[in-house]
mmCIF file of C-alpha atoms in Angstrom:
data_model
loop_
_atom_site.group_PDB
_atom_site.id
_atom_site.type_symbol
_atom_site.label_atom_id
_atom_site.label_comp_id
_atom_site.label_asym_id
_atom_site.label_seq_id
_atom_site.Cartn_x
_atom_site.Cartn_y
_atom_site.Cartn_z
ATOM 1 C CA MET O 1 -17.708 27.102 -6.453
ATOM 2 C CA SER O 2 -14.432 28.937 -5.814
ATOM 3 C CA THR O 3 -12.098 30.027 -8.595
ATOM 4 C CA ASP O 4 -9.272 27.702 -7.561
ATOM 5 C CA PRO O 5 -10.662 24.735 -5.646
ATOM 6 C CA ARG O 6 -8.453 22.118 -4.136
ATOM 7 C CA PRO O 7 -9.138 18.484 -4.960
ATOM 8 C CA ALA O 8 -11.859 17.153 -2.686
ATOM 9 C CA ARG O 9 -11.362 14.128 -0.479
ATOM 10 C CA ARG O 10 -12.899 10.992 -1.855
ATOM 11 C CA GLY O 11 -16.370 10.408 -0.530
ATOM 12 C CA PRO O 12 -17.482 7.172 1.085
ATOM 13 C CA LEU O 13 -18.881 4.401 -1.063
ATOM 14 C CA VAL O 14 -22.645 4.113 -1.279
ATOM 15 C CA ARG O 15 -24.329 0.844 -0.378
ATOM 16 C CA ARG O 16 -24.461 -0.451 -3.965
ATOM 17 C CA GLU O 17 -20.741 0.246 -4.450
ATOM 18 C CA ARG O 18 -19.809 -1.450 -1.165
ATOM 19 C CA LEU O 19 -21.846 -4.495 -2.224
ATOM 20 C CA LEU O 20 -20.050 -4.538 -5.585
ATOM 21 C CA VAL O 21 -16.641 -4.507 -3.873
ATOM 22 C CA LEU O 22 -17.780 -7.234 -1.452
ATOM 23 C CA VAL O 23 -18.996 -9.486 -4.265
ATOM 24 C CA ALA O 24 -15.813 -8.910 -6.277
ATOM 25 C CA SER O 25 -13.803 -9.839 -3.179
ATOM 26 C CA ALA O 26 -15.798 -12.927 -2.196
ATOM 27 C CA ALA O 27 -16.357 -14.413 -5.654
ATOM 28 C CA PRO O 28 -12.776 -15.701 -6.163
ATOM 29 C CA ILE O 29 -12.904 -17.605 -2.857
ATOM 30 C CA VAL O 30 -16.170 -19.297 -3.811
ATOM 31 C CA LEU O 31 -14.846 -19.989 -7.310
ATOM 32 C CA ALA O 32 -11.647 -21.550 -5.935
ATOM 33 C CA MET O 33 -13.668 -23.812 -3.649
ATOM 34 C CA LEU O 34 -15.893 -24.880 -6.555
ATOM 35 C CA VAL O 35 -12.870 -25.637 -8.742
ATOM 36 C CA LEU O 36 -11.205 -27.642 -5.961
ATOM 37 C CA SER O 37 -14.358 -29.477 -4.814
ATOM 38 C CA PRO O 38 -13.894 -32.453 -7.226
ATOM 39 C CA PHE O 39 -10.789 -33.405 -5.232
ATOM 40 C CA VAL O 40 -12.946 -33.732 -2.116
ATOM 41 C CA LEU O 41 -15.613 -35.697 -3.977
ATOM 42 C CA LEU O 42 -12.968 -38.098 -5.324
ATOM 43 C CA GLY O 43 -11.518 -38.587 -1.844
ATOM 44 C CA GLU O 44 -8.197 -36.946 -2.644
ATOM 45 C CA ALA O 45 -8.655 -34.185 -0.049
ATOM 46 C CA SER O 46 -10.760 -33.463 3.029
ATOM 47 C CA GLY O 47 -13.276 -30.686 3.533
ATOM 48 C CA ALA O 48 -10.833 -28.823 5.775
ATOM 49 C CA GLU O 49 -8.208 -28.910 3.039
ATOM 50 C CA LEU O 50 -10.785 -27.592 0.579
ATOM 51 C CA VAL O 51 -11.605 -24.667 2.852
ATOM 52 C CA ALA O 52 -7.929 -23.923 3.519
ATOM 53 C CA ALA O 53 -6.955 -24.095 -0.157
ATOM 54 C CA GLY O 54 -9.991 -22.043 -1.164
ATOM 55 C CA LEU O 55 -9.122 -19.355 1.371
ATOM 56 C CA VAL O 56 -5.446 -19.259 0.416
ATOM 57 C CA TYR O 57 -5.684 -19.372 -3.377
ATOM 58 C CA GLY O 58 -9.040 -17.659 -3.681
ATOM 59 C CA GLY O 59 -8.011 -15.143 -1.027
ATOM 60 C CA LEU O 60 -5.016 -14.007 -3.073
ATOM 61 C CA LEU O 61 -7.204 -13.374 -6.076
ATOM 62 C CA ALA O 62 -9.887 -11.840 -3.838
ATOM 63 C CA LEU O 63 -7.438 -9.225 -2.551
ATOM 64 C CA ALA O 64 -6.503 -8.251 -6.084
ATOM 65 C CA SER O 65 -10.047 -8.184 -7.452
ATOM 66 C CA GLY O 66 -11.385 -6.287 -4.428
ATOM 67 C CA PHE O 67 -8.633 -3.697 -4.715
ATOM 68 C CA VAL O 68 -9.124 -3.212 -8.452
ATOM 69 C CA THR O 69 -12.904 -2.947 -8.055
ATOM 70 C CA TYR O 70 -12.554 -0.366 -5.269
ATOM 71 C CA ASP O 71 -10.037 1.603 -7.330
ATOM 72 C CA ARG O 72 -12.284 1.610 -10.409
ATOM 73 C CA VAL O 73 -15.295 2.753 -8.368
ATOM 74 C CA GLN O 74 -13.250 5.592 -6.860
ATOM 75 C CA ALA O 75 -11.872 6.554 -10.301
ATOM 76 C CA ARG O 76 -15.406 7.468 -11.409
ATOM 77 C CA GLN O 77 -15.561 10.197 -8.762
ATOM 78 C CA CYS O 78 -15.007 13.824 -9.714
ATOM 79 C CA PRO O 79 -12.049 15.311 -7.793
ATOM 80 C CA ARG O 80 -13.737 18.710 -7.668
ATOM 81 C CA CYS O 81 -17.258 17.980 -6.401
ATOM 82 C CA THR O 82 -17.026 14.229 -5.496
ATOM 83 C CA ALA O 83 -20.023 13.368 -7.708
ATOM 84 C CA ARG O 84 -19.940 9.915 -9.292
ATOM 85 C CA SER O 85 -19.997 9.706 -13.090
ATOM 86 C CA THR O 86 -20.400 6.915 -15.585
ATOM 87 C CA ARG O 87 -17.333 5.242 -16.989
ATOM 88 C CA GLU O 88 -17.764 6.900 -20.382
ATOM 89 C CA ALA O 89 -18.255 10.457 -19.065
ATOM 90 C CA ALA O 90 -15.796 12.992 -20.476
ATOM 91 C CA ALA O 91 -16.831 15.731 -18.033
ATOM 92 C CA CYS O 92 -18.534 15.809 -14.648
ATOM 93 C CA ASP O 93 -22.287 16.272 -14.973
ATOM 94 C CA ASP O 94 -22.435 18.429 -11.827
ATOM 95 C CA CYS O 95 -19.493 20.829 -12.175
ATOM 96 C CA GLY O 96 -18.138 20.316 -15.708
ATOM 97 C CA TYR O 97 -14.609 19.241 -14.663
ATOM 98 C CA ASP O 98 -12.682 17.454 -17.447
ATOM 99 C CA LEU O 99 -12.548 13.813 -16.297
ATOM 100 C CA VAL O 100 -10.411 12.657 -19.222
ATOM 101 C CA GLU O 101 -7.431 15.016 -18.915
ATOM 102 C CA ARG O 102 -7.933 15.796 -15.180
ATOM 103 C CA PRO O 103 -5.971 19.074 -15.347
ATOM 104 C CA ARG O 104 -4.124 20.144 -12.206
ATOM 105 C CA TRP O 105 -2.367 23.400 -11.366
ATOM 106 C CA ARG O 106 0.487 24.184 -8.971
ATOM 107 C CA CYS O 107 2.663 27.187 -8.184
ATOM 108 C CA ALA O 108 6.440 27.225 -8.746
ATOM 109 C CA GLU O 109 6.984 26.668 -5.009
ATOM 110 C CA GLY O 110 5.056 23.387 -5.139
ATOM 111 C CA HIS O 111 2.245 24.388 -2.795
ATOM 112 C CA ALA O 112 -1.174 22.727 -2.775
ATOM 113 C CA VAL O 113 -2.536 21.310 -6.022
ATOM 114 C CA ARG O 114 -5.503 23.190 -7.524
ATOM 115 C CA LEU O 115 -8.001 22.155 -10.155
ATOM 116 C CA ASP O 116 -8.312 25.548 -11.889
ATOM 117 C CA PRO O 117 -5.731 28.142 -12.975
ATOM 118 C CA GLY O 118 -5.366 31.292 -10.933
ATOM 119 C CA LEU O 119 -3.231 32.481 -8.033
ATOM 120 C CA CYS O 120 -1.774 30.410 -5.230
ATOM 121 C CA ASP O 121 -2.246 31.433 -1.598
ATOM 122 C CA CYS O 122 1.361 32.675 -1.697
ATOM 123 C CA GLY O 123 0.494 35.056 -4.564
ATOM 124 C CA ARG O 124 2.296 33.247 -7.394
ATOM 125 C CA ARG O 125 0.521 32.360 -10.643
ATOM 126 C CA LEU O 126 -0.406 28.671 -10.900
ATOM 127 C CA GLN O 127 1.232 26.644 -13.659
ATOM 128 C CA PRO O 128 -0.113 23.456 -15.256
ATOM 129 C CA ALA O 129 1.146 20.493 -13.254
ATOM 130 C CA THR O 130 2.593 17.538 -15.083
ATOM 131 C CA ALA O 131 0.785 14.250 -14.724
ATOM 132 C CA PRO O 132 2.353 12.100 -12.021
ATOM 133 C CA ARG O 133 4.595 9.358 -13.341
ATOM 134 C CA GLY O 134 4.997 5.898 -11.973
ATOM 135 C CA ILE O 135 2.647 3.889 -9.846
ATOM 136 C CA GLY O 136 0.468 5.307 -7.136
ATOM 137 C CA ARG O 137 0.934 4.864 -3.416
ATOM 138 C CA GLU O 138 -1.985 2.434 -3.202
ATOM 139 C CA VAL O 139 -0.647 0.215 -5.978
ATOM 140 C CA ARG O 140 2.814 0.203 -4.437
ATOM 141 C CA GLY O 141 1.303 -0.803 -1.081
ATOM 142 C CA MET O 142 -0.658 -3.652 -2.635
ATOM 143 C CA LEU O 143 2.471 -4.896 -4.431
ATOM 144 C CA VAL O 144 4.295 -4.978 -1.086
ATOM 145 C CA VAL O 145 1.416 -6.898 0.517
ATOM 146 C CA GLY O 146 1.362 -9.309 -2.432
ATOM 147 C CA GLY O 147 5.120 -9.826 -2.187
ATOM 148 C CA TRP O 148 4.891 -10.600 1.519
ATOM 149 C CA MET O 149 2.014 -13.018 0.907
ATOM 150 C CA LEU O 150 3.965 -14.771 -1.866
ATOM 151 C CA GLY O 151 6.970 -15.115 0.428
ATOM 152 C CA PHE O 152 4.759 -16.401 3.239
ATOM 153 C CA LEU O 153 3.168 -19.020 0.983
ATOM 154 C CA LEU O 154 6.565 -20.153 -0.293
ATOM 155 C CA VAL O 155 7.866 -20.547 3.258
ATOM 156 C CA ILE O 156 4.731 -22.474 4.292
ATOM 157 C CA GLY O 157 5.125 -24.738 1.242
ATOM 158 C CA LEU O 158 8.765 -25.415 2.075
ATOM 159 C CA VAL O 159 7.963 -26.132 5.737
ATOM 160 C CA LEU O 160 5.126 -28.487 4.799
ATOM 161 C CA ASN O 161 7.368 -30.237 2.290
ATOM 162 C CA TRP O 162 10.109 -30.612 4.905
ATOM 163 C CA ILE O 163 7.657 -31.951 7.526
ATOM 164 C CA SER O 164 6.076 -34.495 5.196
ATOM 165 C CA GLY O 165 9.394 -35.563 3.598
#
């Protein structure tokens, strides 16, 4: 282990973790179809409408639950050695990195982030980096996708209302 390692890239999910994300993504669709199935049994809707409504409404929740599950699985990974830890772990079992505080170091010039104090490649002493504020890039991207999907559904609803009215 070097004296000033850079954060490691996130490793791929193992089979069990991929299955967990898949189940968390598919479960809302199945649940939506189960909740809406009495309308088909009572003759209020057709099977095609059940599938479409289940995919639309369950799909919106599936995107959110799949994203959150993936994010939580990745959050258990050590940024130094990429080993997975339990949710309650305060430090990485493999390398001892503090998983609660997640300290980061950076030089005054803003070069690459390091996980341990020391010297930057440019020769300057590394200073503790402040924790990033605001929402992450991934969350911002998902909010944009959700906004576009909400707008799309509203437009579809208005068009269907106009056609049937």
